[in-house]
Coordinates of C-alpha atoms in Angstrom, one line a residue:
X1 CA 5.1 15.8 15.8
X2 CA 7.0 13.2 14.0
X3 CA 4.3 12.4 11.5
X4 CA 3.8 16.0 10.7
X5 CA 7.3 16.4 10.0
X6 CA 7.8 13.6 7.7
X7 CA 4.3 14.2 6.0
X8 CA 6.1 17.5 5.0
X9 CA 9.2 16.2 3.9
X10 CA 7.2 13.6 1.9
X11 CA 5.1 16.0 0.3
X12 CA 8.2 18.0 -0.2
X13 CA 9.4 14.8 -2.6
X14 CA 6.4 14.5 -4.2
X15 CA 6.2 18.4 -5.4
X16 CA 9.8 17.5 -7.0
X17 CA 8.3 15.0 -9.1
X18 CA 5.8 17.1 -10.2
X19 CA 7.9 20.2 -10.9
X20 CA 10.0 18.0 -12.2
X21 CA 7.7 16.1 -14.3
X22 CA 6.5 19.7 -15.7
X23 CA 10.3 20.4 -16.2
X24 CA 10.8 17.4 -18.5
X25 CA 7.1 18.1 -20.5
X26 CA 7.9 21.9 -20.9
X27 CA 10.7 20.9 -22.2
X28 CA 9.8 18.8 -25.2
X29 CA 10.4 20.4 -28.6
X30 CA 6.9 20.6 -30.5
X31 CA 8.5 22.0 -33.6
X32 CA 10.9 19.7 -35.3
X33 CA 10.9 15.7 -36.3
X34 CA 14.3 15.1 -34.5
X35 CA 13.1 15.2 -30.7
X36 CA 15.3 13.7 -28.4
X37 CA 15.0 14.6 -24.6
X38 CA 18.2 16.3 -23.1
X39 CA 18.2 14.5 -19.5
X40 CA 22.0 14.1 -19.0
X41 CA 21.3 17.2 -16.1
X42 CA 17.8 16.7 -15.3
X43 CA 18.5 13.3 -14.6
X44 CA 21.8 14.5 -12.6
X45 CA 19.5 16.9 -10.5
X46 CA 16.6 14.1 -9.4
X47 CA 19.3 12.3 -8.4
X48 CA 21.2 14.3 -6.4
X49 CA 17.4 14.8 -4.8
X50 CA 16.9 11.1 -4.2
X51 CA 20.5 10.8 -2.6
X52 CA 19.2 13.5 0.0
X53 CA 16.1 11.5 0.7
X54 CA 17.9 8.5 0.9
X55 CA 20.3 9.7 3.8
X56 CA 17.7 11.7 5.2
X57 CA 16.5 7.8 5.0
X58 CA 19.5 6.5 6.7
X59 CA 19.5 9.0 9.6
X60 CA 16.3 8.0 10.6
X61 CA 17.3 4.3 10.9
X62 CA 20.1 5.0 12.8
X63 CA 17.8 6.3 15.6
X64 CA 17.1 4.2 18.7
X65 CA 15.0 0.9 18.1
X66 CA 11.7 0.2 20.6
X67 CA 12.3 -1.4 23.8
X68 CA 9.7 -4.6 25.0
X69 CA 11.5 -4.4 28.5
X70 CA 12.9 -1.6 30.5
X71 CA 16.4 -1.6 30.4
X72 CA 19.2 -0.7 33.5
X73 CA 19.0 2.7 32.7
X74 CA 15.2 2.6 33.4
X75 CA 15.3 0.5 36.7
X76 CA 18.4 2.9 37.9
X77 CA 16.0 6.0 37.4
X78 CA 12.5 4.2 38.8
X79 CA 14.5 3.1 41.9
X80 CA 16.3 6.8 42.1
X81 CA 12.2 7.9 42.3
X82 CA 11.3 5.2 44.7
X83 CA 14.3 6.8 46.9
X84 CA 13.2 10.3 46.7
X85 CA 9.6 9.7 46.9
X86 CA 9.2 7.4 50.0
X87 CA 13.5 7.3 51.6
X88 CA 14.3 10.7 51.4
X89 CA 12.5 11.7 54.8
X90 CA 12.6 8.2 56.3
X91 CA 14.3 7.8 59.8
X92 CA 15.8 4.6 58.4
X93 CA 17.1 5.8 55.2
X94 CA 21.0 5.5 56.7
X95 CA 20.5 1.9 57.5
X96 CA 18.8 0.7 54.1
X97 CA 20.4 3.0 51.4
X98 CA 24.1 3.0 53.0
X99 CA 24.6 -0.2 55.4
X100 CA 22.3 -2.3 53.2
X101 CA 22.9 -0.3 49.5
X102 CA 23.5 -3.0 47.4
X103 CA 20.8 -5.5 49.0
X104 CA 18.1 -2.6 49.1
X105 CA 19.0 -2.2 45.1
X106 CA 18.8 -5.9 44.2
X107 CA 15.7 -6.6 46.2
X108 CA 13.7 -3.6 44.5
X109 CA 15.6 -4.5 41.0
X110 CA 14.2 -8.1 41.6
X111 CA 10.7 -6.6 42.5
X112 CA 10.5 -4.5 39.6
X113 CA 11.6 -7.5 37.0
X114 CA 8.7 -9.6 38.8
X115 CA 6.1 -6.4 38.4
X116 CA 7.3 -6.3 34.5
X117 CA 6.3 -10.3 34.6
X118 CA 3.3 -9.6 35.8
X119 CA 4.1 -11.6 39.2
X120 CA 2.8 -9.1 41.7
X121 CA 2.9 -11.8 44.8
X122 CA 6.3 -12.7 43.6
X123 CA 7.6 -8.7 43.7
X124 CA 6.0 -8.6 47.5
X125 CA 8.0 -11.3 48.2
X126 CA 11.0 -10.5 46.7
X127 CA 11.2 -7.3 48.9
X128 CA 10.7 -9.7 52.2
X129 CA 13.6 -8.2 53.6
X130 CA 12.0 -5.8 55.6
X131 CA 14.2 -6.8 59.0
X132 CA 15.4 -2.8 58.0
X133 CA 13.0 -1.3 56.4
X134 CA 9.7 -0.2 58.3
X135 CA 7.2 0.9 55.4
X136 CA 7.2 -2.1 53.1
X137 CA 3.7 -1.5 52.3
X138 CA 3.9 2.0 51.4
X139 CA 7.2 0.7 49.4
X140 CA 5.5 -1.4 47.4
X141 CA 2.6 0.9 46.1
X142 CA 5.1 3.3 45.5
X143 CA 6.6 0.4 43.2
X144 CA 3.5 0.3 41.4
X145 CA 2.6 3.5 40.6
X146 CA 5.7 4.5 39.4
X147 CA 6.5 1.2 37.6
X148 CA 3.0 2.3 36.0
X149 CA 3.7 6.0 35.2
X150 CA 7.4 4.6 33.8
X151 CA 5.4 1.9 31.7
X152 CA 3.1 4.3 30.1
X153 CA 6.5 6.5 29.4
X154 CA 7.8 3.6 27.8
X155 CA 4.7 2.6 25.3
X156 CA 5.0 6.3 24.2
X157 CA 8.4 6.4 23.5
X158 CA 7.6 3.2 21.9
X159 CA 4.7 4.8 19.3
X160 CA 7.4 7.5 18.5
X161 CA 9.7 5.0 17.4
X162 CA 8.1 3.2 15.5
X163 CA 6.7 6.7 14.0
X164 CA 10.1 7.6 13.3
X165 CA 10.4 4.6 11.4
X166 CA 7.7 4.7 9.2
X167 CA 8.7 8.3 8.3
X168 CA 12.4 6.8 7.4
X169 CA 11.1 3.9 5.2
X170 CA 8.4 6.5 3.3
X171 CA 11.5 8.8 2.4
X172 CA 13.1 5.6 1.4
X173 CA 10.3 5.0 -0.5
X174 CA 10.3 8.6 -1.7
X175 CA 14.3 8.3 -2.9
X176 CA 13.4 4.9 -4.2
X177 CA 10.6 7.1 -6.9
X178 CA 12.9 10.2 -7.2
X179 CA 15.6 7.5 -8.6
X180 CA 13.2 5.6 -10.7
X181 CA 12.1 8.9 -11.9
X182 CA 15.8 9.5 -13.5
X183 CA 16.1 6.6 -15.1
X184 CA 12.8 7.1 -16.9
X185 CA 13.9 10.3 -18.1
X186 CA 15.6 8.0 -20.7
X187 CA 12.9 6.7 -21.9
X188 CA 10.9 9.0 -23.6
X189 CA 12.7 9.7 -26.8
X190 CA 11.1 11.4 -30.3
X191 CA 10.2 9.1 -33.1
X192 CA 12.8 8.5 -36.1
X193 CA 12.5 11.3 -38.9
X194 CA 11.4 8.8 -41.6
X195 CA 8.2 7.5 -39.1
X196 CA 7.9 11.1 -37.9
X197 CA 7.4 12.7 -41.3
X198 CA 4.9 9.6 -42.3
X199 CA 2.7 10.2 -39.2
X200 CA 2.7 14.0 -40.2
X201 CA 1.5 13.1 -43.6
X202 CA -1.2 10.6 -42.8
X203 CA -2.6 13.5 -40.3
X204 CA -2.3 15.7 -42.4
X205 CA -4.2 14.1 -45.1
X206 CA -7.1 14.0 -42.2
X207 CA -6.8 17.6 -41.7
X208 CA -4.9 17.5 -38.7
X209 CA -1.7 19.4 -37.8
X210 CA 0.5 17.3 -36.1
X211 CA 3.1 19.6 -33.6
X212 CA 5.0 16.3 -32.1
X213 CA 5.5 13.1 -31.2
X214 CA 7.3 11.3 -28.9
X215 CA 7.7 7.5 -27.8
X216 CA 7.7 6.3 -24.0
X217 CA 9.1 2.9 -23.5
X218 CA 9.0 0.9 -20.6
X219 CA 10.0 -2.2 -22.8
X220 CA 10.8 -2.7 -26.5
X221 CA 7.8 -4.5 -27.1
X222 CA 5.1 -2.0 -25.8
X223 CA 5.7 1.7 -26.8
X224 CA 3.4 4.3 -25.8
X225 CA 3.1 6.9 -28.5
X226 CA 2.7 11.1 -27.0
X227 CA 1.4 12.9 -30.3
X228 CA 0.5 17.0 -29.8
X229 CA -1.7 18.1 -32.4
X230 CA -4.7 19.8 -33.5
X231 CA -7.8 19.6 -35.7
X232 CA -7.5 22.1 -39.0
X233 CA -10.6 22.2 -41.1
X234 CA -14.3 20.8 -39.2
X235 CA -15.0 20.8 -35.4
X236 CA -13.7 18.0 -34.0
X237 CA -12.2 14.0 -34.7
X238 CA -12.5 11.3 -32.3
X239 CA -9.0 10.2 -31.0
X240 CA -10.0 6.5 -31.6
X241 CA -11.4 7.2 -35.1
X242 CA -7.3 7.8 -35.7
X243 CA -6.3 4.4 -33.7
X244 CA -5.9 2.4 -37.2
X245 CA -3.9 5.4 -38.9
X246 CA -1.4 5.3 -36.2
X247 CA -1.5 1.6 -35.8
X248 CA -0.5 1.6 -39.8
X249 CA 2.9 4.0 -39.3
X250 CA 3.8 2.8 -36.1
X251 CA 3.3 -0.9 -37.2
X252 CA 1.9 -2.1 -34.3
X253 CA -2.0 -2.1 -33.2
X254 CA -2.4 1.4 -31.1
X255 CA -5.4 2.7 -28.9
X256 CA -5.9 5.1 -27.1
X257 CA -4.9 5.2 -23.6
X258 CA -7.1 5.2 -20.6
X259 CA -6.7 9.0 -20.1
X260 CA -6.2 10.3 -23.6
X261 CA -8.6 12.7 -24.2
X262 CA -12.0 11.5 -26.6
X263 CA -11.6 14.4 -29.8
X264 CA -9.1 16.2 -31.7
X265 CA -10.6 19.5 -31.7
X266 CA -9.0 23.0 -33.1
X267 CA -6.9 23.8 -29.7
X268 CA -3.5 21.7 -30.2
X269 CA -2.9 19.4 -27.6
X270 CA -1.2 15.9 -26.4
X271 CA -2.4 12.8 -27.1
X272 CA -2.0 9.3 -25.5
X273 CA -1.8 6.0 -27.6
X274 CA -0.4 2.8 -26.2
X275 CA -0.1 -0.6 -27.8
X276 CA -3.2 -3.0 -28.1
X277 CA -3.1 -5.7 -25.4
X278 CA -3.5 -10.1 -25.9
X279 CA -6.0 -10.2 -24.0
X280 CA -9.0 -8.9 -22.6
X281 CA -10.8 -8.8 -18.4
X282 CA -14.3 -9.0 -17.5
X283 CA -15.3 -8.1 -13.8
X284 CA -18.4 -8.5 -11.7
X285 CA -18.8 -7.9 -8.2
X286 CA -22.0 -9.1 -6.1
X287 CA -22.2 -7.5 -1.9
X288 CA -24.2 -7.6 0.9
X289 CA -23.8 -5.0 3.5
X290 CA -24.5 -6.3 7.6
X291 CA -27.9 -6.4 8.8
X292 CA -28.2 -3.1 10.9
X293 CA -25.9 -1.0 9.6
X294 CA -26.0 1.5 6.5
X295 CA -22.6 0.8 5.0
X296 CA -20.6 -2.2 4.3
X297 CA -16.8 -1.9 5.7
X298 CA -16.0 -3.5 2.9
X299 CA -14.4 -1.3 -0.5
X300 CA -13.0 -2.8 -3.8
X301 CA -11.8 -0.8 -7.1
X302 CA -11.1 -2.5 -10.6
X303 CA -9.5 -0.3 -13.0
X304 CA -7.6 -0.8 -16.0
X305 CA -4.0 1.4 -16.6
X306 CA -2.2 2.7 -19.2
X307 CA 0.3 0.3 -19.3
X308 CA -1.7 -2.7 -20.0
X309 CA -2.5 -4.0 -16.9
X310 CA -6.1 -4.7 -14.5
X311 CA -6.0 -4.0 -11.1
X312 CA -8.2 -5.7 -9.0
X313 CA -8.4 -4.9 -5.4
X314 CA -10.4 -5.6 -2.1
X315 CA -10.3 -4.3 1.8
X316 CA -11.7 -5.2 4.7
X317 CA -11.7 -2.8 7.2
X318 CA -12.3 -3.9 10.8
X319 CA -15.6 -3.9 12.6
X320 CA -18.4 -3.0 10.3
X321 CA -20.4 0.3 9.7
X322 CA -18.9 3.7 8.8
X323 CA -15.5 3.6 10.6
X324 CA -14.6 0.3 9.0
X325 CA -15.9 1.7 5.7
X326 CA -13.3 4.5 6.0
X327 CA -10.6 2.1 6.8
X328 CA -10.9 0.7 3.5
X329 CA -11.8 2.9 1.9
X330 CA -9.2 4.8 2.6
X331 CA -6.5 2.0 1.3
X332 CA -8.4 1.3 -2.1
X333 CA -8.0 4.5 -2.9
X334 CA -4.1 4.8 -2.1
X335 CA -3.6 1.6 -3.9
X336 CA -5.4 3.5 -7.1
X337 CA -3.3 6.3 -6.9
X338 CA -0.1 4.9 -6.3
X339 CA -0.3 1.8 -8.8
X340 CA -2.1 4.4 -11.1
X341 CA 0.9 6.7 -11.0
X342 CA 3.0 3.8 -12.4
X343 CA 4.5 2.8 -8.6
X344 CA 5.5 -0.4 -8.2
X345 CA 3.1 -2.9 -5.9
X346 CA 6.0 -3.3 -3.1
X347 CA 6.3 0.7 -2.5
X348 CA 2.8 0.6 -2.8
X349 CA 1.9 -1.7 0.0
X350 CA 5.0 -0.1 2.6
X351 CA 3.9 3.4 1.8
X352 CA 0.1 2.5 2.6
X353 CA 1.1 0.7 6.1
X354 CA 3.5 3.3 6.9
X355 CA 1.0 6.1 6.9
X356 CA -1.6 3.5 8.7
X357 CA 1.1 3.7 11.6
X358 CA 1.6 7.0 11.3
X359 CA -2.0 7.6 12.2
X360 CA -1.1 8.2 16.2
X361 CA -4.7 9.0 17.2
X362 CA -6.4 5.2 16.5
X363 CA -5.4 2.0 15.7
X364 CA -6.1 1.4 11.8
X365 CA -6.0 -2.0 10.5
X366 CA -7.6 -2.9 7.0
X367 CA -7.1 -6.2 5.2
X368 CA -5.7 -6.2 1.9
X369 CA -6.7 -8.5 -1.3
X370 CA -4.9 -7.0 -4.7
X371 CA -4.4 -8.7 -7.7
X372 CA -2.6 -7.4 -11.1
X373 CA -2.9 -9.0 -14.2
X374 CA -0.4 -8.4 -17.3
X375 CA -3.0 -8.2 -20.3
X376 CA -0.2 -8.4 -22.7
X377 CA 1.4 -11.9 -21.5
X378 CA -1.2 -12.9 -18.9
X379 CA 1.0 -13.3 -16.1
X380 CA -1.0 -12.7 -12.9
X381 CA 0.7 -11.4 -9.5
X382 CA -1.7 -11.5 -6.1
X383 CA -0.5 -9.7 -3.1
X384 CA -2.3 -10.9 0.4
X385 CA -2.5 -8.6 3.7
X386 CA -4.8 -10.7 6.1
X387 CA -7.1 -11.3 3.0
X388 CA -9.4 -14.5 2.5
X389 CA -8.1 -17.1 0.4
X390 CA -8.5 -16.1 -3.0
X391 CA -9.6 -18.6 -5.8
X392 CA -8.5 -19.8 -9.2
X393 CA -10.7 -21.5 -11.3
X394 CA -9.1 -23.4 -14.4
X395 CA -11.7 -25.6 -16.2
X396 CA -13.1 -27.9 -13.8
X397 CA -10.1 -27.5 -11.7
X398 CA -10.0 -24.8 -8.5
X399 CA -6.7 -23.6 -7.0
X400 CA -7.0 -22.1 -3.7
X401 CA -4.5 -19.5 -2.7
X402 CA -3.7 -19.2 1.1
X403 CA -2.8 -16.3 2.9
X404 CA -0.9 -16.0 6.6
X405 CA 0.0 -12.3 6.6
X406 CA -1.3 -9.9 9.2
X407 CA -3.6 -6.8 8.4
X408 CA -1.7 -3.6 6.7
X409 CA -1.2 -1.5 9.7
X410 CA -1.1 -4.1 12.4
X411 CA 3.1 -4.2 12.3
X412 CA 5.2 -1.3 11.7
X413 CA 7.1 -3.3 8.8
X414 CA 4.9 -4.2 6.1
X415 CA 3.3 -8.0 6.8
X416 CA 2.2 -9.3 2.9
X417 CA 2.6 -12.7 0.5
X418 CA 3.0 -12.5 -2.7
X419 CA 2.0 -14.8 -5.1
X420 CA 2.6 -15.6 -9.2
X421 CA 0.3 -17.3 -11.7
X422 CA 0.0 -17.6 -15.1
X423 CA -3.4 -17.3 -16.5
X424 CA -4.5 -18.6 -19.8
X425 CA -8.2 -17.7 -21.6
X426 CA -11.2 -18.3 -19.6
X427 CA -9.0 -18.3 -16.2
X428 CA -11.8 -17.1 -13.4
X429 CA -10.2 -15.2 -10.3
X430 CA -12.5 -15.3 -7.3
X431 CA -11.9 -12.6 -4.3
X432 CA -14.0 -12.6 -1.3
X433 CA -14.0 -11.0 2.3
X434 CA -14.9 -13.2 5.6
X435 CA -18.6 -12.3 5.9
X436 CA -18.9 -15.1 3.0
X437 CA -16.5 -17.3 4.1
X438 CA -17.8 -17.5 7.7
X439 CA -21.4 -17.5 6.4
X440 CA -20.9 -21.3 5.9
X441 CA -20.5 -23.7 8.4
X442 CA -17.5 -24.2 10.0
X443 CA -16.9 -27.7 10.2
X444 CA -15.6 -28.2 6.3
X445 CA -16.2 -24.4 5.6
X446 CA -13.3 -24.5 2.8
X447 CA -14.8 -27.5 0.8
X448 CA -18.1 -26.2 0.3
X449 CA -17.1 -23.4 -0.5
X450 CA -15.1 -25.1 -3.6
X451 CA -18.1 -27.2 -4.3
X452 CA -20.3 -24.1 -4.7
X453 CA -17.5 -22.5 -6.8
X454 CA -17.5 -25.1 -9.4
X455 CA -20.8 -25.3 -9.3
X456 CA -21.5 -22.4 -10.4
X457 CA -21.5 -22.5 -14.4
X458 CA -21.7 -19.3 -16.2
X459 CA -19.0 -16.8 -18.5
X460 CA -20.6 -13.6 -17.3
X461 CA -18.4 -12.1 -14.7
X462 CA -21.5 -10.0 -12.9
X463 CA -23.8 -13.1 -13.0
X464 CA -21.0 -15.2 -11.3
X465 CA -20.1 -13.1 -8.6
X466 CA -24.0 -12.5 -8.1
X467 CA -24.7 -16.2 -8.5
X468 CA -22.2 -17.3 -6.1
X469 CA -23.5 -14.6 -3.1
X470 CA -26.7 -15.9 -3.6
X471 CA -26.0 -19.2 -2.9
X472 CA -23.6 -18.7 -0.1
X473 CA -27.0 -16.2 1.5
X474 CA -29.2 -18.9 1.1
X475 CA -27.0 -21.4 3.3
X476 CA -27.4 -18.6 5.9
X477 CA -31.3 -18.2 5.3
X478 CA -31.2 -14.7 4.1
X479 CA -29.4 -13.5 7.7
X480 CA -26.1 -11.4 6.9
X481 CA -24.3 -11.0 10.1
X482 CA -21.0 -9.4 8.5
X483 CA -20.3 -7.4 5.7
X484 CA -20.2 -10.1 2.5
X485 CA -18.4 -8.7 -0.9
X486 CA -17.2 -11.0 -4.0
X487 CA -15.4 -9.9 -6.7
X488 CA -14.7 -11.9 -9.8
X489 CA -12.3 -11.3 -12.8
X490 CA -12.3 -13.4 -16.2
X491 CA -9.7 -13.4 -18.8
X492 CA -10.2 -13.9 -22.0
X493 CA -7.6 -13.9 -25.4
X494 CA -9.0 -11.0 -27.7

């Protein structure tokens, strides 16, 4: 019931964005140079929203935590059962629950602590004080089965718990965007008149109305340029025939961005530029899937976004076949939405484990291998969830990155490293799974591995990553006992 609750109060959050998000585009004036976005009270309202979240947030934490052991409060109410169940009709109950309270109490206390430790023949000898009491065996099934009964009670109350938690930290997470959300309502602002009123001329020379434009800065250095407008004369312009045009009166290299739209056709409408990257990423992959089975449990994605950065990413979901496969599938494709939404990579990563734990009805576990690189700078940050070492190749030198995290899903808080590099042109990141790892022997596993690495000499990304399997398959004669997936990203300066 938990998870269904805060799935809807989740969702909830995420429909303010969007109406939000609608709020704040409707709003932008198409008709005059001088656009400036008015979000002194929109930005009032999404944060008056976030502060709800968050102590909607708060209220969860302040619930009970999980219990390993049962507390007094536990053993009080077993023993009250242990009474009722096998004392209550007992000729003897006057000598052992009111002569001998306090020794019947500690000896069954003592028996329960020993059951909890798993010391069975220690709890039968613990209640060796059967001089008054004349049904110690019956006693001490009774122990057990309702030490049992109280044990599964306690693993439930347990799961809710930790549901409870993960619900807490994804409105946390949800405040944590709502709040984000406001501050970004600063940052889309309307272009000076002098740039505006060049940009309408140039277009306009190119038979192109020009409605609007606005600029969207995460930083100074790399605005993203909104520009509503509409083809005149002729059926339609391609939207990176206009790239060096915009480039010109925005004074900066401009493309289009991953989702603008391909042509400029009669219908007005918004277009996305955002400024041209350093440098440039090549990927291959190369996979194998196990022998017997029809699908590999192993999923990847490598996508580029809009704000100038790759996104490489690898899971490994446990076992093999088709449930694995919908393991990891399933966290690629939250990783893509979330990091392709503009989230960052830490409420990425607790928002994808959180609603792993929520899943009440199996255990989920799926390893996680991401990597984002900065195309604009080259800086290159690797994030590790019970993923394979990952490999840097520099020259004719090989870093190898290590990783001692758990599996997303395995804890209820989040289990990840994160690591920083810089990368420089003709940097080679190699990502694998454990089907290639373990394919090799195990004695020196990790060396041969690097010696096959360097080894391998070609620029082509695909060829590389192919290369490398093939060598790896041939060490194994051919025989694929788990799922085998390598993925390889190059960068190079433009």
């Amino acid at each position: 019931m938990v998870e269904f609750v805060a799935a809807a109060l989740i969702a909830s959050g995420f429909w303010m964005l969007l109406e939000l998000g609608k709020l704040v585009i409707n709003g932008l004036p198409r008709e005059t140079a001088a656009m400036r976005v008015t979000a002194g009270p929109g930005r009032e309202y999404v944060e008056r929203y976030a502060d709800a979240f968050r102590r909607l947030a708060e209220s969860y934490q302040d619930m009970p935590r999980k219990k390993e052991h049962f507390g007094d409060e536990e053993m009080e109410h077993i023993i009250s059962q242990i009474r009722e169940r096998m004392c209550a009709s007992c000729p003897q109950q006057e000598l052992c629950w009111q002569k001998n309270y306090y020794e019947s109490c500690r000896r069954i206390f003592a028996g329960l602590r020993a059951m909890e430790n798993g010391d069975e023949a220690g709890a039968l000898e613990t209640l060796g004080f059967m001089e008054f009491c004349c049904m110690d065996e019956e006693l001490l099934q009774a122990m057990k089965e309702i030490f049992l009964q109280e044990r599964v009670t306690l693993m439930w109350n347990n799961r809710m718990l930790e549901q409870r938690a993960a619900a807490g930290e994804q409105l946390q997470d949800t405040a944590e965007l709502l709040k984000q959300m406001a501050e970004r309502l600063y940052q889309i602002r309307g272009l000076e008149e002098r740039t505006f009123r060049r940009l309408e001329k140039e277009l306009r020379y190119e038979k192109i109305d020009c409605a609007g434009a606005w600029l969207f800065c995460r930083d100074e250095e790399h605005p993203e340029l909104y520009v509503s407008m509409g083809i005149r004369e002729g059926s339609c312009i391609q939207t990176k025939d206009l790239s060096e045009l915009i480039s010109e009166v925005m004074g900066r290299r401009m493309v289009p961005a991953r989702d603008c739209r391909l042509t400029v056709k009669k219908e007005p409408d918004t277009f996305h530029y955002i400024t041209d990257t350093n440098y440039q990423m090549f990927c291959g992959i190369a996979r194998m899937t196990r022998d017997g089975e029809l699908v590999s449990g192993d999923n990847f994605a490598f996508w580029q976004g809009d704000c100038g950065q790759v996104i490489m990413s690898l899971a490994d979901g446990m076992g093999t076949g088709v449930e694995a496969c919908q393991e990891s599938e399933k966290v690629i494709e939250l990783l893509e939405q979330f990091l392709d939404a503009g989230f960052s990579q830490d409420t990425a990563m607790r928002m994808i484990n959180s609603s792993m734990v929520l899943q009440d009805h199996m255990q989920i576990f799926s390893t996680i291998d991401l990597c984002m690189v900065d195309l604009y700078n080259g800086k290159c940050c690797m994030i590790k969830a019970g993923a394979c070492p990952t490999y840097l190749s520099r020259g004719d030198g090989l870093e190898v990155i290590h990783c001692q995290a758990l599996p997303a899903g395995l804890l209820q808080t989040p289990d990840y490293e994160t690591v920083n590099r810089q990368l420089a042109s003709g940097d080679r990141i190699i990502m694998m799974t454990d089907g290639v790892t373990d394919a090799l022997e195990e004695d020196g596993r990790e060396m041969r591995l690097r010696e096959l690495i360097l080894e391998t000499k070609t620029n082509n990304a695909r060829e590389y990553a192919r290369s490398l399997l093939e060598q790896v398959l041939a060490r194994q004669r051919y025989h694929v006992k788990d799922d085998m997936t390598v993925l390889v990203g190059q960068i190079w300066k433009k």
